[in-house]
PDB file of N, CA and C in Angstrom:
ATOM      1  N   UNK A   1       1.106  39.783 102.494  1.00 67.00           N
ATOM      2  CA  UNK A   1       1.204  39.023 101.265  1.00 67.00           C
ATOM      3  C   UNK A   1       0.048  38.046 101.110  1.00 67.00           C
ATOM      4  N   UNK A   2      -0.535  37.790 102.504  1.00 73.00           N
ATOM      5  CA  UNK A   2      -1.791  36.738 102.385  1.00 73.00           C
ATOM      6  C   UNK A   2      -3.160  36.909 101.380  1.00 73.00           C
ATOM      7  N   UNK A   3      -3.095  38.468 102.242  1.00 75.00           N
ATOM      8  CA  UNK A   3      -4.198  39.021 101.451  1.00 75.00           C
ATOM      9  C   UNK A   3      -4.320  39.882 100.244  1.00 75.00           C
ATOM     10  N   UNK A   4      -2.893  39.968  99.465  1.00 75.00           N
ATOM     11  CA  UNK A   4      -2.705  40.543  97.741  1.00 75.00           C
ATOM     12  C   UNK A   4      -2.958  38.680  97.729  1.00 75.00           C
ATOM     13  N   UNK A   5      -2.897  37.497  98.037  1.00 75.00           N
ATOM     14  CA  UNK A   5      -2.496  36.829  97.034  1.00 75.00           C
ATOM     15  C   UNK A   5      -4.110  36.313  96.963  1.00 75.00           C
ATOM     16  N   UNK A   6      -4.703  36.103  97.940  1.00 77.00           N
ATOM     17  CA  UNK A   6      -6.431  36.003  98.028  1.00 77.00           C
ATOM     18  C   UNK A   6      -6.735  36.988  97.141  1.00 77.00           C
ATOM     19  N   UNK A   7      -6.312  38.143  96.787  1.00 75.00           N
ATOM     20  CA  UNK A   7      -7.155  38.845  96.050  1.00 75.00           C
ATOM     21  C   UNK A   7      -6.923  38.493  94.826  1.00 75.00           C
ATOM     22  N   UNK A   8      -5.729  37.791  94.616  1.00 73.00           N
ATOM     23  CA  UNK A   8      -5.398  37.757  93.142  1.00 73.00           C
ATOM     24  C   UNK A   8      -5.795  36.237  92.663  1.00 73.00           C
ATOM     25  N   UNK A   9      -6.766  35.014  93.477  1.00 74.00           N
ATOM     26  CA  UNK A   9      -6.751  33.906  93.007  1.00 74.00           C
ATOM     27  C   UNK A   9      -7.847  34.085  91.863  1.00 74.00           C
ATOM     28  N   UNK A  10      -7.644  33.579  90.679  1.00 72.00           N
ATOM     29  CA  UNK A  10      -8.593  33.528  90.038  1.00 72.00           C
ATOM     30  C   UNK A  10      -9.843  32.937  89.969  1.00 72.00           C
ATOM     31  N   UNK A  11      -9.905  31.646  91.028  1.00 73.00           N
ATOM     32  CA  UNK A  11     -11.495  31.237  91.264  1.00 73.00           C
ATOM     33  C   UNK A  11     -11.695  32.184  92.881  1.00 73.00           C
ATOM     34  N   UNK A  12     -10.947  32.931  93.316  1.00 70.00           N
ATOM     35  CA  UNK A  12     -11.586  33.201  94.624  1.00 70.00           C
ATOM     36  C   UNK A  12     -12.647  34.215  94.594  1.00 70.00           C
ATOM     37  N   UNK A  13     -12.698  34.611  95.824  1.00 73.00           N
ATOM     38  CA  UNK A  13     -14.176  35.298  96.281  1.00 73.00           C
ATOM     39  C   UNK A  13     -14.086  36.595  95.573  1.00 73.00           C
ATOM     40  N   UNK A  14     -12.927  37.001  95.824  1.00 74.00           N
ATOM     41  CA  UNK A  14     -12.791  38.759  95.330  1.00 74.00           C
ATOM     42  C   UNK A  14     -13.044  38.823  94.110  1.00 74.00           C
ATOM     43  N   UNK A  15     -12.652  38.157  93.308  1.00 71.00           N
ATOM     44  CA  UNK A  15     -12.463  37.954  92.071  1.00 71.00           C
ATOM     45  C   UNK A  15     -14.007  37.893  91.908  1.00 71.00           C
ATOM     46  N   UNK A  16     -14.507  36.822  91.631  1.00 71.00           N
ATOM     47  CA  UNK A  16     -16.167  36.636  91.663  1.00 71.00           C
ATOM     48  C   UNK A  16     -16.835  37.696  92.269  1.00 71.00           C
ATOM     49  N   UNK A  17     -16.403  38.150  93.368  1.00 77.00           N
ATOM     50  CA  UNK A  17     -17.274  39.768  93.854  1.00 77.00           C
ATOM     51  C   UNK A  17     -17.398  40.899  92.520  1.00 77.00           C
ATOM     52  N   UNK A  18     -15.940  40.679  91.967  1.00 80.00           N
ATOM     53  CA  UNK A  18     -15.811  41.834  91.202  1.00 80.00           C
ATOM     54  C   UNK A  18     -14.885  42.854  91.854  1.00 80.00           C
ATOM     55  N   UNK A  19     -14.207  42.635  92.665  1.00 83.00           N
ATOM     56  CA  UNK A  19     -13.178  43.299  93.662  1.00 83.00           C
ATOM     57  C   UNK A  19     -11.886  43.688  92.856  1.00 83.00           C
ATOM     58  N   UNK A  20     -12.002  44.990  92.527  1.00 86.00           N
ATOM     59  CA  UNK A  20     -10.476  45.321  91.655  1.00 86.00           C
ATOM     60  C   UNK A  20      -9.673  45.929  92.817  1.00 86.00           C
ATOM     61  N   UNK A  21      -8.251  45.956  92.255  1.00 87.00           N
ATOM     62  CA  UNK A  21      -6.821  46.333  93.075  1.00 87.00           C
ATOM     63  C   UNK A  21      -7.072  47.413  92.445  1.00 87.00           C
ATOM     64  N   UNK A  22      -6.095  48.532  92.797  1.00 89.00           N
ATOM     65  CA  UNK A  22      -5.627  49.480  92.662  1.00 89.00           C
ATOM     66  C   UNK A  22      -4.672  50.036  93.637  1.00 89.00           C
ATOM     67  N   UNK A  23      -3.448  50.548  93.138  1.00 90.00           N
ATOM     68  CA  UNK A  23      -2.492  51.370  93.597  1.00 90.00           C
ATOM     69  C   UNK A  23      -2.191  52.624  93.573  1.00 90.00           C
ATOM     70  N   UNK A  24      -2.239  53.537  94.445  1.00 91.00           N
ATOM     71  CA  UNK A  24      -2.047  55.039  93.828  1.00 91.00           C
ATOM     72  C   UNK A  24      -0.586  55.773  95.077  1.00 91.00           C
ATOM     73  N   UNK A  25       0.031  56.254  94.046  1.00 89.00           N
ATOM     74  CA  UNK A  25       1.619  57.311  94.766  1.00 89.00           C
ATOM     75  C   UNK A  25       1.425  57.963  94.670  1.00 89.00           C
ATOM     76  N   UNK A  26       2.042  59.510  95.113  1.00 88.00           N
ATOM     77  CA  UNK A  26       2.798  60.482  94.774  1.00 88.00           C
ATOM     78  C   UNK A  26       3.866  60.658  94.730  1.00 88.00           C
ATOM     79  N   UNK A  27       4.639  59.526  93.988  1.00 86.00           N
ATOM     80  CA  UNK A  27       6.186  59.215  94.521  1.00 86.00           C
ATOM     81  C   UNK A  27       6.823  60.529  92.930  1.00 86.00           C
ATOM     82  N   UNK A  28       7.728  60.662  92.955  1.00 88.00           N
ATOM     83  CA  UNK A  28       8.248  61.688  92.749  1.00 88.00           C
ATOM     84  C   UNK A  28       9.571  61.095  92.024  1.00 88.00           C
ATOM     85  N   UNK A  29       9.669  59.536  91.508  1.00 90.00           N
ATOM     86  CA  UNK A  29      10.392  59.091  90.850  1.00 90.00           C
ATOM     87  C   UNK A  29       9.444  57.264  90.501  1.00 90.00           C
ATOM     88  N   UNK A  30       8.248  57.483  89.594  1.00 91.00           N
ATOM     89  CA  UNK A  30       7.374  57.212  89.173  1.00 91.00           C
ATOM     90  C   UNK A  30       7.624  55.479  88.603  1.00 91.00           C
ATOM     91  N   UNK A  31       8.667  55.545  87.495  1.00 93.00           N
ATOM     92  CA  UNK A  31       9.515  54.800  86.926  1.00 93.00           C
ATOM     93  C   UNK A  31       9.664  53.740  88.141  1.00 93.00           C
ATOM     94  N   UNK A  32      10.574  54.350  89.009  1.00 93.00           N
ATOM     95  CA  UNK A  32      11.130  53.379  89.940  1.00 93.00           C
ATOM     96  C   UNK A  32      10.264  52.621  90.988  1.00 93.00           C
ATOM     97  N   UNK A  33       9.125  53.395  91.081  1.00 92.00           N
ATOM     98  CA  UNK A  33       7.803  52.873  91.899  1.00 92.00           C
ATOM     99  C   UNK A  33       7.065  51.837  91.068  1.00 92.00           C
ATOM    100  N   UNK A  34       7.157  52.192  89.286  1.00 93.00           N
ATOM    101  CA  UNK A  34       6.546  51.143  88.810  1.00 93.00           C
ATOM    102  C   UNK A  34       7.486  49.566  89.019  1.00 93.00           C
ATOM    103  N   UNK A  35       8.787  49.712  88.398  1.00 95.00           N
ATOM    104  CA  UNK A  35       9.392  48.816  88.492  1.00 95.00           C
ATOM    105  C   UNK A  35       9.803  48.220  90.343  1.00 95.00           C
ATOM    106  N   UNK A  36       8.965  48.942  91.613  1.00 93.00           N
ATOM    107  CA  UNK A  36       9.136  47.843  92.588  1.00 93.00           C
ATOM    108  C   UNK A  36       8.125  46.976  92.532  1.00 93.00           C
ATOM    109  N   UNK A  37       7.226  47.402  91.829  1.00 92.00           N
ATOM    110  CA  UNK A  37       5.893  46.652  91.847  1.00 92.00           C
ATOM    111  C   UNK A  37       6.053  45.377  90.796  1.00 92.00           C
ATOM    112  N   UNK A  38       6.646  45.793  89.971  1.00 94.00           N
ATOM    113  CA  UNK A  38       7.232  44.531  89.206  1.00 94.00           C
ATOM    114  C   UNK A  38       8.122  43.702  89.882  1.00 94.00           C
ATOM    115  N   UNK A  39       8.879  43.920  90.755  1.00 94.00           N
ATOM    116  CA  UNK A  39       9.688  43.120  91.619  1.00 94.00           C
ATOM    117  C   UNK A  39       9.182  42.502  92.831  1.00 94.00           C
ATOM    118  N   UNK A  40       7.585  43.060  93.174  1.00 89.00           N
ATOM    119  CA  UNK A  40       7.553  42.442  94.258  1.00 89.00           C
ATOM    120  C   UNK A  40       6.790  41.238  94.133  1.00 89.00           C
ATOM    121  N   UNK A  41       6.833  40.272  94.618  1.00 88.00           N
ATOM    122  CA  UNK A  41       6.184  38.070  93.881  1.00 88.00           C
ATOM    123  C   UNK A  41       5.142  38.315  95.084  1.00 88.00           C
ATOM    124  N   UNK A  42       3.955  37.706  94.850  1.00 84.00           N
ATOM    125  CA  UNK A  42       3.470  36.937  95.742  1.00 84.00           C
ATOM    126  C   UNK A  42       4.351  35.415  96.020  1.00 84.00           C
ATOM    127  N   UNK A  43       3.449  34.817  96.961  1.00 81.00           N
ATOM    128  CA  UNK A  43       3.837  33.784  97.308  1.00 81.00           C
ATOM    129  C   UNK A  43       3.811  32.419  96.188  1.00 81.00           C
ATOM    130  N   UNK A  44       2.501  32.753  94.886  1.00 82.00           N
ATOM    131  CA  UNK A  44       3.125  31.686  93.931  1.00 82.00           C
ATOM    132  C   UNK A  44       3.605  32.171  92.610  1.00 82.00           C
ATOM    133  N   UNK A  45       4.376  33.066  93.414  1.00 86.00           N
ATOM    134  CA  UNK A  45       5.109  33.883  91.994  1.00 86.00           C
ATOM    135  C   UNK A  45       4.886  34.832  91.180  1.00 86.00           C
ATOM    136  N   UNK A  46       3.383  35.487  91.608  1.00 85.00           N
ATOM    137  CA  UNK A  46       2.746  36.491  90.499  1.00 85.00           C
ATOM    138  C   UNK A  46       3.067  37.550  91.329  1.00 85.00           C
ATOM    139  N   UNK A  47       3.451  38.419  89.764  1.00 88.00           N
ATOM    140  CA  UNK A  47       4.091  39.654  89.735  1.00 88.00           C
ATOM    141  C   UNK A  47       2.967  40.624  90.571  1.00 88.00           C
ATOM    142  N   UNK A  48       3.291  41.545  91.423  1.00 87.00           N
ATOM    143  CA  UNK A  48       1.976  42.438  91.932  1.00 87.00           C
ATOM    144  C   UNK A  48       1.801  43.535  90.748  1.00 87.00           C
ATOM    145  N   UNK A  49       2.277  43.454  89.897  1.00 91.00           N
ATOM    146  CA  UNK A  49       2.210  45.017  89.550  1.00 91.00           C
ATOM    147  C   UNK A  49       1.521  44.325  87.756  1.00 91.00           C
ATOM    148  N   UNK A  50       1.234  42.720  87.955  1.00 89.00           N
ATOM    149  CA  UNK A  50       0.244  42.054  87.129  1.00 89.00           C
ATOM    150  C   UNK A  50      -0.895  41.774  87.700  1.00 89.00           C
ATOM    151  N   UNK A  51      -1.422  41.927  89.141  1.00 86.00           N
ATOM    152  CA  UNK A  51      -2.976  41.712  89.857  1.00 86.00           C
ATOM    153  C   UNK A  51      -3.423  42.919  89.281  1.00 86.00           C
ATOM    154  N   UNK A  52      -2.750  44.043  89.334  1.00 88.00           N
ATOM    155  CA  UNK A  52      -3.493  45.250  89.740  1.00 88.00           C
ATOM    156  C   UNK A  52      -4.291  45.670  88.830  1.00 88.00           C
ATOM    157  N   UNK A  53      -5.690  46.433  88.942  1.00 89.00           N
ATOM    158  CA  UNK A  53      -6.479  46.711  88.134  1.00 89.00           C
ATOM    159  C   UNK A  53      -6.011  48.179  87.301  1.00 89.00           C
ATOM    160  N   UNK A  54      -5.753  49.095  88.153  1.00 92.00           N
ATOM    161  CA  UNK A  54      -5.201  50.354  87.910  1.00 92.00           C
ATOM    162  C   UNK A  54      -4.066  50.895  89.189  1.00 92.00           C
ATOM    163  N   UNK A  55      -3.392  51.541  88.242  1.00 93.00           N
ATOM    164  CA  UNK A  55      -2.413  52.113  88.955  1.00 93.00           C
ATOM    165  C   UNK A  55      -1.820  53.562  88.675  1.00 93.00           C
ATOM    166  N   UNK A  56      -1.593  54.245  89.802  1.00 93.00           N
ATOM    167  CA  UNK A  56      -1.763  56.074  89.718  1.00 93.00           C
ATOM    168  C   UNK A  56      -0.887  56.486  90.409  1.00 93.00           C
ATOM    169  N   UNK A  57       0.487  56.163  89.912  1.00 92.00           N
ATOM    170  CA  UNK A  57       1.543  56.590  89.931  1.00 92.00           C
ATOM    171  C   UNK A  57       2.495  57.615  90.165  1.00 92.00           C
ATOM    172  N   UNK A  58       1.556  59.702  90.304  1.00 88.00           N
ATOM    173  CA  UNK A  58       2.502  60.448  89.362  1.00 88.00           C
ATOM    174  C   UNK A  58       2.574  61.613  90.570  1.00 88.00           C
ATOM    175  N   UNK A  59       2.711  62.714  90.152  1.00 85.00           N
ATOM    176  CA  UNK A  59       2.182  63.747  91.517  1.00 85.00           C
ATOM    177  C   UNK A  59       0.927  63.868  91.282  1.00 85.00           C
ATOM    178  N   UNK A  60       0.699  64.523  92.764  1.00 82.00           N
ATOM    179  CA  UNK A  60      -0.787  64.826  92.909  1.00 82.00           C
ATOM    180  C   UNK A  60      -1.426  64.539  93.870  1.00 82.00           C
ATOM    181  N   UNK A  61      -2.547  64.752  94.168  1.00 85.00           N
ATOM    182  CA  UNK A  61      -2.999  64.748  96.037  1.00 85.00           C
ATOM    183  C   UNK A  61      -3.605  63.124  95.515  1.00 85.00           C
ATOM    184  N   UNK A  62      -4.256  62.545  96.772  1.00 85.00           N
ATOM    185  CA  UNK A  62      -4.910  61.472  96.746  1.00 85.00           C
ATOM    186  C   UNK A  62      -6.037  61.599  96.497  1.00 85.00           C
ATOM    187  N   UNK A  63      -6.709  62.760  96.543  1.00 87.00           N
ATOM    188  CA  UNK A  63      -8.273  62.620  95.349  1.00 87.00           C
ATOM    189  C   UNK A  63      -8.036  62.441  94.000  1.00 87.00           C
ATOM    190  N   UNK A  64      -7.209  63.255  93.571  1.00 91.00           N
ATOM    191  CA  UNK A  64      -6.745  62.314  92.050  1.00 91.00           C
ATOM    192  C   UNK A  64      -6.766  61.500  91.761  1.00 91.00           C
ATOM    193  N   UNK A  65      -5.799  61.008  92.531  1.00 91.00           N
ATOM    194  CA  UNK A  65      -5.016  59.408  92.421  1.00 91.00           C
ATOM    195  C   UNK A  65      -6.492  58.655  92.402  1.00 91.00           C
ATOM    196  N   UNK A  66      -7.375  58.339  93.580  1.00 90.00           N
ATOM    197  CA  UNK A  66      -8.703  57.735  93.808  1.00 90.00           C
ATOM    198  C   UNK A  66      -9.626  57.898  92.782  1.00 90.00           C
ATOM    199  N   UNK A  67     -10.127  59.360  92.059  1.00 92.00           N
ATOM    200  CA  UNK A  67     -11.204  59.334  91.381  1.00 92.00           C
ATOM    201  C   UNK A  67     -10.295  59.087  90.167  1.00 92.00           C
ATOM    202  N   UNK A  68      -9.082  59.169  89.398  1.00 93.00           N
ATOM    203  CA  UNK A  68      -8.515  57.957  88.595  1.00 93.00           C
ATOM    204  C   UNK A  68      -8.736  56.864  88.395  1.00 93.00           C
ATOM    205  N   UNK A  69      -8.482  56.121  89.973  1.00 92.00           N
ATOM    206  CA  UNK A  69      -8.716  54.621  89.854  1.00 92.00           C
ATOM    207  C   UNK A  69     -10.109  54.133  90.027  1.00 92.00           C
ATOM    208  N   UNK A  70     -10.774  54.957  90.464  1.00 92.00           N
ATOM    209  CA  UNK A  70     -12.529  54.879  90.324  1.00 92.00           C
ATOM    210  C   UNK A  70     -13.128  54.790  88.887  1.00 92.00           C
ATOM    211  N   UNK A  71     -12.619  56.039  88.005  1.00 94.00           N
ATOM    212  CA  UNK A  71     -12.535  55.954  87.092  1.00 94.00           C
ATOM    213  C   UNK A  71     -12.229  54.326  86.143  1.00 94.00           C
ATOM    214  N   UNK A  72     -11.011  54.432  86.050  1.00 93.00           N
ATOM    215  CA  UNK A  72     -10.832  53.184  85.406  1.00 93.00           C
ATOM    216  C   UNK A  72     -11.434  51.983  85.680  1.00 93.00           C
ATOM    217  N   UNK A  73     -11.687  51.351  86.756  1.00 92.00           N
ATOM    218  CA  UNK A  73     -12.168  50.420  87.660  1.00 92.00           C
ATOM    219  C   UNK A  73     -13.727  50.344  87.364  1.00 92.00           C
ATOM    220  N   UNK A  74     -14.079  51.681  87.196  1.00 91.00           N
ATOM    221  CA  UNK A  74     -15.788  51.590  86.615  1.00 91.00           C
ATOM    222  C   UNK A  74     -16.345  51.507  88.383  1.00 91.00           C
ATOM    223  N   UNK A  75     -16.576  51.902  89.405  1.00 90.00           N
ATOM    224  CA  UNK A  75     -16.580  52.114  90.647  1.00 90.00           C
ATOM    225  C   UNK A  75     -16.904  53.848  91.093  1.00 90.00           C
ATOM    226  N   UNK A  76     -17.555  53.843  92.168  1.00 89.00           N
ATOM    227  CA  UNK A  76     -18.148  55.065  92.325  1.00 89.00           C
ATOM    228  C   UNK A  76     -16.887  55.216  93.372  1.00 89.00           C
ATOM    229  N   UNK A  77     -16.325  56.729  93.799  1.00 85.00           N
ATOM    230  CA  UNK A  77     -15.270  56.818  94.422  1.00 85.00           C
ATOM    231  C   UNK A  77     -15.744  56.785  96.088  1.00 85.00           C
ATOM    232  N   UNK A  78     -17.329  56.737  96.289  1.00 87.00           N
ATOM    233  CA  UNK A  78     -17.259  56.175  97.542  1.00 87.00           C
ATOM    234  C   UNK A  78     -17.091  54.453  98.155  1.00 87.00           C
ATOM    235  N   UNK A  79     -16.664  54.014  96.687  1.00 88.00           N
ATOM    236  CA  UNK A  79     -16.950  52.503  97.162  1.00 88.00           C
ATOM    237  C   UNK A  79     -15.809  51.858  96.942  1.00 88.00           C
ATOM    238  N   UNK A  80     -14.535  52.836  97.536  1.00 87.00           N
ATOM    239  CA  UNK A  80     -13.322  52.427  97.387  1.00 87.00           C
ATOM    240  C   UNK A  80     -12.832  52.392  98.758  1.00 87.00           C
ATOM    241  N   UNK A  81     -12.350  50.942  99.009  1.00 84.00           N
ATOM    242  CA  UNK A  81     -11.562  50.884 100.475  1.00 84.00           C
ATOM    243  C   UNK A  81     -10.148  51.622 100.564  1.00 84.00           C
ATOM    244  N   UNK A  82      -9.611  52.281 100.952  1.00 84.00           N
ATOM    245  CA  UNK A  82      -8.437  52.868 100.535  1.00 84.00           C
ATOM    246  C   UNK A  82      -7.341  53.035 102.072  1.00 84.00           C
ATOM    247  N   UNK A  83      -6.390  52.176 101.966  1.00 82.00           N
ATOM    248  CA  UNK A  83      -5.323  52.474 103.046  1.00 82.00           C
ATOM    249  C   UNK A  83      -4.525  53.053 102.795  1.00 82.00           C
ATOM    250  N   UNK A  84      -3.898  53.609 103.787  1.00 77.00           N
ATOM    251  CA  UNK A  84      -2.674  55.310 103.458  1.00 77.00           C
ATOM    252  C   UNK A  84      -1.475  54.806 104.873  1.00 77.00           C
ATOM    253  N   UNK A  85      -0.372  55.005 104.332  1.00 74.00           N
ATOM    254  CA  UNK A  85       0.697  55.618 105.308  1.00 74.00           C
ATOM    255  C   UNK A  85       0.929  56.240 105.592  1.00 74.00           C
ATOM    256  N   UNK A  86       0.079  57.508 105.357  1.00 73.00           N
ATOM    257  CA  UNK A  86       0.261  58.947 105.632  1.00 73.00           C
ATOM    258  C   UNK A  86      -1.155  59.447 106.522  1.00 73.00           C
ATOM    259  N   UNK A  87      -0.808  60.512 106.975  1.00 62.00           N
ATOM    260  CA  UNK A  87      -1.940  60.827 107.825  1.00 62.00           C
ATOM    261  C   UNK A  87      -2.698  62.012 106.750  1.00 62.00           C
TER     262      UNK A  87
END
């Protein structure tokens, strides 16, 4: 939570870098993935699923999902940090 909420300060570093969020699923009940993201607070209350720059929600492999949010984000898809729970 430390580091969504650093990303989301509006005078901080990320921000001034130009550092966009993005989220990408293959969750398979889309709706309900959007609305946890609406439920989940940072620590001074902001909604996560209001930081985020883009979000890629639907089926589909994770090159999708990525050159989506590359896409939107205006970002080349090698210059995306990207963590996975999946192998």
């Amino acid at each position: 939570r430390i580091a969504l909420q650093e990303l989301s300060m509006p005078d901080g570093c990320f921000i001034a870098a130009g550092v966009a969020v993005g989220v990408a699923s293959c969750s398979l009940e889309p709706s309900w993935a959007r609305e946890c993201l609406k439920k989940f607070r940072l620590q001074d209350g902001t909604c996560l699923a209001d930081m985020l720059h883009a979000t890629e929600i639907r089926r589909g492999g994770k090159n999708v999902h990525l050159k989506a949010i590359a896409a939107k984000v205006g970002c080349l898809f090698k210059e995306i940090l990207f963590f996975d729970n999946e192998a």
